[in-house]
CSV table of C-alpha atoms in Angstrom, one decimal:
chain,number,residue,atom,x,y,z
A,65,ASN,CA,225.7,-64.3,157.0
A,66,LEU,CA,228.1,-61.4,156.4
A,67,ASP,CA,226.6,-58.3,155.1
A,68,LEU,CA,227.1,-57.3,151.7
A,69,ARG,CA,228.7,-54.2,150.2
A,70,GLY,CA,228.7,-53.1,146.7
A,71,ILE,CA,231.7,-49.9,147.1
A,72,MET,CA,233.4,-49.5,150.5
A,73,ILE,CA,235.5,-45.9,151.0
A,74,ASP,CA,237.8,-45.7,154.0
A,75,ALA,CA,239.2,-41.9,153.7
A,76,PRO,CA,240.7,-41.0,156.9
A,77,VAL,CA,242.5,-37.9,155.7
A,78,SER,CA,241.0,-34.9,157.4
A,79,GLY,CA,240.4,-32.3,154.4
A,80,ALA,CA,241.4,-34.5,151.7
A,81,ALA,CA,238.9,-34.8,148.9
A,82,CYS,CA,237.0,-38.3,147.6
A,83,THR,CA,235.1,-38.4,144.9
A,84,ILE,CA,233.0,-41.5,143.8
A,85,SER,CA,231.3,-41.0,140.6
A,86,ASN,CA,229.5,-42.9,137.6
A,87,ASN,CA,229.4,-46.3,139.4
A,88,THR,CA,226.4,-48.9,138.5
A,89,ILE,CA,225.7,-51.3,141.1
A,90,SER,CA,223.0,-53.6,139.9
A,91,ASN,CA,221.3,-57.0,139.5
A,92,ILE,CA,222.0,-58.2,143.1
A,93,PHE,CA,219.8,-60.8,144.3
A,94,TYR,CA,221.1,-61.6,148.4
A,95,THR,CA,219.3,-63.8,150.8
A,96,THR,CA,220.7,-63.3,154.5
A,97,SER,CA,220.0,-64.5,158.0
A,98,MET,CA,222.7,-62.6,159.7
A,99,THR,CA,222.1,-61.5,163.3
A,100,ALA,CA,224.3,-58.6,163.6
A,101,ALA,CA,223.0,-55.0,163.9
A,102,ASN,CA,224.3,-54.1,160.6
A,103,TYR,CA,222.4,-53.0,157.1
A,104,ALA,CA,222.6,-56.6,155.2
A,105,PHE,CA,223.5,-54.3,152.2
A,106,ARG,CA,225.0,-51.7,151.4
A,107,GLY,CA,225.2,-50.0,148.1
A,108,ILE,CA,227.7,-47.6,148.8
A,109,ASP,CA,229.6,-47.6,152.2
A,110,ILE,CA,231.3,-44.0,153.1
A,111,ASN,CA,233.7,-43.6,156.3
A,112,GLY,CA,236.6,-41.4,157.4
A,113,SER,CA,237.2,-37.6,157.5
A,114,ALA,CA,237.6,-36.6,154.2
A,115,ASN,CA,235.7,-34.2,152.2
A,116,ILE,CA,233.3,-36.8,149.8
A,117,THR,CA,231.6,-36.2,147.0
A,118,CYS,CA,229.3,-38.8,146.4
A,119,GLY,CA,228.0,-38.2,142.7
A,120,SER,CA,227.6,-34.8,141.0
A,121,SER,CA,225.5,-33.2,137.7
A,122,GLY,CA,226.2,-35.4,134.9
A,123,SER,CA,228.4,-38.4,137.1
A,124,GLY,CA,225.8,-39.7,139.5
A,125,ASN,CA,225.9,-43.2,140.7
A,126,ILE,CA,223.5,-45.8,139.9
A,127,ILE,CA,222.0,-48.7,142.3
A,128,GLY,CA,219.7,-50.5,141.3
A,129,SER,CA,217.7,-49.8,138.0
A,130,MET,CA,215.5,-46.8,136.8
A,131,SER,CA,213.6,-48.9,134.2
A,132,GLY,CA,212.1,-51.9,135.9
A,133,THR,CA,211.3,-53.5,139.5
A,134,GLY,CA,213.1,-56.1,141.8
A,135,ASN,CA,216.8,-55.5,140.4
A,136,ILE,CA,218.3,-55.5,143.8
A,137,THR,CA,216.3,-57.6,145.6
A,138,LEU,CA,217.5,-58.6,149.6
A,139,THR,CA,215.8,-61.3,151.0
A,140,ASN,CA,216.2,-60.9,155.0
A,141,ASN,CA,215.4,-63.8,157.1
A,142,GLY,CA,217.5,-62.7,160.0
A,143,ALA,CA,216.9,-62.1,163.7
A,144,SER,CA,215.8,-59.1,165.5
A,145,GLY,CA,218.7,-56.6,165.8
A,146,SER,CA,219.9,-56.9,161.9
A,147,LEU,CA,219.2,-54.3,159.4
A,148,GLY,CA,217.7,-54.1,156.0
A,149,LEU,CA,219.3,-52.8,153.2
A,150,VAL,CA,220.8,-48.7,152.7
A,151,GLY,CA,221.8,-47.0,149.1
A,152,ILE,CA,224.0,-44.8,150.5
A,153,TYR,CA,225.9,-44.9,154.1
A,154,GLY,CA,227.7,-41.4,154.8
A,155,ASN,CA,229.7,-41.5,157.6
A,156,THR,CA,232.6,-38.8,157.5
A,157,SER,CA,233.3,-35.8,159.3
A,158,GLY,CA,234.0,-33.7,156.3
A,159,ASN,CA,232.0,-31.4,154.2
A,160,ASN,CA,230.1,-33.9,152.0
A,161,SER,CA,227.8,-34.0,149.0
A,162,ILE,CA,225.6,-36.7,148.1
A,163,GLY,CA,224.2,-35.6,144.8
A,164,TYR,CA,222.6,-36.7,141.5
A,165,ASN,CA,222.3,-40.4,142.4
A,166,SER,CA,219.7,-42.8,140.9
A,167,MET,CA,218.2,-45.2,142.9
A,168,GLY,CA,215.3,-47.4,142.1
A,169,GLY,CA,214.7,-50.9,141.5
A,170,LEU,CA,214.6,-52.1,144.9
A,171,THR,CA,213.0,-54.7,146.9
A,172,LEU,CA,212.8,-56.2,150.3
A,173,ASN,CA,211.1,-59.0,151.6
A,174,GLY,CA,212.1,-61.7,154.2
A,175,THR,CA,210.6,-62.9,157.7
A,176,HIS,CA,212.6,-60.7,159.8
A,177,THR,CA,210.7,-58.7,161.8
A,178,GLY,CA,211.5,-54.8,162.8
A,179,ALA,CA,214.9,-53.9,160.1
A,180,THR,CA,215.8,-50.8,159.1
A,181,THR,CA,215.8,-49.5,155.7
A,182,ARG,CA,217.2,-46.3,154.6
A,183,LEU,CA,218.2,-45.2,151.0
A,184,ILE,CA,220.2,-42.6,151.8
A,185,ASP,CA,221.6,-42.8,155.7
A,186,ASN,CA,223.7,-39.5,156.9
A,187,ILE,CA,225.2,-40.1,160.2
A,188,ALA,CA,228.6,-37.2,160.4
A,189,GLY,CA,230.0,-34.7,158.9
A,190,THR,CA,228.3,-31.1,157.4
A,191,THR,CA,226.3,-32.4,154.2
A,192,THR,CA,224.3,-31.5,151.2
A,193,ILE,CA,221.7,-34.2,149.4
A,194,ASP,CA,220.4,-32.8,146.5
A,195,ASN,CA,219.0,-33.4,143.1
A,196,ASN,CA,219.0,-37.5,143.9
A,197,THR,CA,215.9,-39.6,142.5
A,198,LEU,CA,215.2,-42.3,144.5
A,199,GLY,CA,212.3,-44.3,142.7
A,200,SER,CA,211.9,-44.3,139.1
A,201,SER,CA,208.7,-43.2,137.3
A,202,LEU,CA,207.3,-46.9,137.3
A,203,ALA,CA,204.9,-47.8,140.1
A,204,ASN,CA,206.0,-49.9,143.4
A,205,ASN,CA,209.7,-48.8,142.2
A,206,ILE,CA,211.1,-49.5,146.1
A,207,LEU,CA,209.2,-52.4,147.4
A,208,ILE,CA,209.2,-53.1,151.0
A,209,SER,CA,207.0,-56.4,151.8
A,210,SER,CA,208.9,-57.3,154.8
A,211,ASN,CA,207.7,-56.1,158.3
A,212,SER,CA,210.5,-53.1,158.4
A,213,ASN,CA,211.0,-49.6,158.7
A,214,LEU,CA,211.4,-47.2,155.7
A,215,THR,CA,213.1,-44.0,155.5
A,216,ALA,CA,214.0,-42.7,152.2
A,217,ILE,CA,216.7,-40.2,153.8
A,218,ASN,CA,217.5,-40.2,157.3
A,219,ASN,CA,220.2,-37.5,159.0
A,220,SER,CA,221.7,-38.0,162.8
A,221,SER,CA,224.3,-35.6,162.0
A,222,ALA,CA,224.3,-32.6,164.2
A,223,ASN,CA,226.7,-30.7,162.1
A,224,GLY,CA,223.7,-29.4,159.8
A,225,ILE,CA,221.9,-31.1,156.7
A,226,THR,CA,220.7,-29.5,153.4
A,227,ILE,CA,218.4,-31.6,151.3
A,228,SER,CA,217.2,-30.0,148.3
A,229,ASN,CA,215.7,-30.5,144.8
A,230,ASN,CA,215.4,-34.5,145.4
A,231,THR,CA,212.8,-36.4,144.0
A,232,ILE,CA,211.4,-39.2,145.8
A,233,GLN,CA,208.7,-41.6,144.5
A,234,ASN,CA,206.7,-44.5,144.0
A,235,PHE,CA,207.4,-46.5,147.1
A,236,ASN,CA,205.1,-49.2,148.3
A,237,HIS,CA,205.9,-49.8,152.0
A,238,ASP,CA,204.0,-52.8,153.6
A,239,GLY,CA,205.2,-52.4,157.1
A,240,THR,CA,203.0,-54.8,159.2
A,241,SER,CA,204.1,-53.0,162.6
A,242,ASN,CA,206.4,-50.9,161.6
A,243,GLY,CA,206.7,-47.3,160.3
A,244,LEU,CA,207.8,-45.3,157.1
A,245,PHE,CA,209.5,-41.9,157.4
A,246,VAL,CA,210.2,-40.3,153.9
A,247,ILE,CA,212.6,-37.7,155.2
A,248,ASN,CA,213.6,-37.9,158.8
A,249,THR,CA,216.3,-36.1,160.8
A,250,SER,CA,217.3,-36.2,164.6
A,251,ALA,CA,219.8,-33.4,165.2
A,252,GLY,CA,221.4,-30.4,163.9
A,253,ASN,CA,220.3,-27.5,161.6
A,254,PHE,CA,217.8,-28.7,158.8
A,255,THR,CA,217.0,-27.1,155.5
A,256,PHE,CA,214.7,-29.4,153.3
A,257,ASN,CA,213.7,-27.0,149.9
A,258,ASN,CA,212.1,-27.9,146.8
A,259,ASN,CA,211.7,-31.4,147.2
A,260,VAL,CA,209.1,-33.3,144.9
A,261,ILE,CA,208.2,-36.7,147.3
A,262,LYS,CA,205.1,-38.4,145.4
A,263,ASN,CA,203.2,-41.6,144.9
A,264,ILE,CA,204.1,-42.9,148.2
A,265,SER,CA,202.0,-45.7,149.6
A,266,THR,CA,202.2,-47.0,153.2
A,267,THR,CA,200.2,-49.8,155.2
A,268,SER,CA,201.0,-50.8,158.5
A,269,SER,CA,198.6,-51.8,161.9
A,270,SER,CA,200.7,-49.3,164.3
A,271,GLY,CA,203.8,-48.2,162.8
A,272,GLY,CA,202.8,-44.7,162.0
A,273,GLY,CA,205.4,-42.0,160.8
A,274,ALA,CA,205.6,-39.1,158.4
A,275,ILE,CA,206.5,-37.7,154.8
A,276,ILE,CA,208.8,-34.9,156.6
A,277,GLN,CA,210.3,-35.2,160.1
A,278,HIS,CA,212.7,-32.9,161.8
A,279,SER,CA,213.2,-33.9,165.3
A,280,GLY,CA,216.6,-32.3,166.6
A,281,GLY,CA,217.9,-29.4,167.9
A,282,GLY,CA,218.9,-26.3,166.0
A,283,THR,CA,217.1,-24.5,163.3
A,284,ALA,CA,214.6,-25.8,160.2
A,285,THR,CA,213.7,-24.3,157.7
A,286,VAL,CA,211.3,-26.0,154.8
A,287,ASP,CA,210.1,-24.4,152.0
A,288,GLY,CA,208.7,-25.1,148.4
A,289,ASN,CA,208.1,-28.8,149.1
A,290,THR,CA,205.5,-30.6,146.9
A,291,MET,CA,203.7,-33.7,148.6
A,292,SER,CA,201.1,-35.6,146.0
A,293,ASP,CA,199.4,-39.0,146.0
A,294,ILE,CA,200.1,-39.8,149.3
A,295,THR,CA,198.1,-43.2,150.5
A,296,ILE,CA,198.1,-44.3,154.3
A,297,GLU,CA,196.3,-47.1,155.1
A,298,ASN,CA,196.4,-48.0,159.0
A,299,THR,CA,195.1,-51.5,159.9
A,300,GLY,CA,195.0,-51.1,163.9
A,301,GLY,CA,195.8,-48.4,165.4
A,302,GLY,CA,198.9,-46.7,167.2
A,303,SER,CA,201.1,-44.0,166.4
A,304,ASP,CA,200.0,-40.8,164.1
A,305,PHE,CA,201.0,-40.4,160.8
A,306,ILE,CA,201.9,-36.7,160.6
A,307,LEU,CA,202.6,-35.6,157.1
A,308,LEU,CA,205.1,-32.6,157.9
A,309,LEU,CA,206.4,-32.4,161.7
A,310,VAL,CA,209.0,-29.6,162.7
A,311,ASN,CA,210.0,-30.2,166.4
A,312,SER,CA,213.0,-28.0,166.7
A,313,ALA,CA,214.6,-26.0,169.6
A,314,GLY,CA,215.8,-23.0,167.5
A,315,ASN,CA,213.7,-21.2,165.3
A,316,SER,CA,211.7,-22.9,162.4
A,317,ILE,CA,210.4,-21.2,158.9
A,318,VAL,CA,207.6,-23.5,157.4
A,319,THR,CA,206.3,-21.7,154.3
A,320,ASN,CA,205.3,-22.8,150.4
A,321,ASN,CA,204.8,-26.4,151.0
A,322,THR,CA,201.9,-28.2,149.1
């Protein structure tokens, strides 16, 4: 099966400006048995070298629905190696902003084991991710009922990442043997300030995970974040679950988090 993409942007000109705003991607029900090592569904797929603005104040994008559940449902019956869904995929080497977007009503199920689902996945550029709402006020608004990893915001770009003023809420992750990482960065300087993370539930036999994890080089600043109503059920053994993990090669400042 082929992967499904809502919006795909290829912006190859370095220094050019590209804006993606006021789009709604919703009411999608996709069943796949893909075997390739790709995301089976990408809401907004951004590639190239331009400076990207994906959402801004009053002009954010909506993926799924903030007023219901199961608005976008991916049933992944693919073989090991294929991935799950990604809301916004950022692979542009410019100066980028992903902000004021909303994602909700997302469900992943199926027989696939070990798929990776990320709501925002940034792998290139110098990027600010701010003022996004991931998950609505409804319970179980982001539902992962397959044996899959889940990360709300992931960064692997070494060029620096700022994640601030986001609300991440109402996740129900039944990972079986796979883990939950709400915020995960594996490279570059990391600033994580004034985010609200609440009503997160994960069940796993051995997956482990973290609410905030920085394991890359560079400096780390983690300040003023709030984490509440976190439910962790470990039915076996395996890896630890850590609320806040900073493993940085540079200076680290961790203050005023609750």
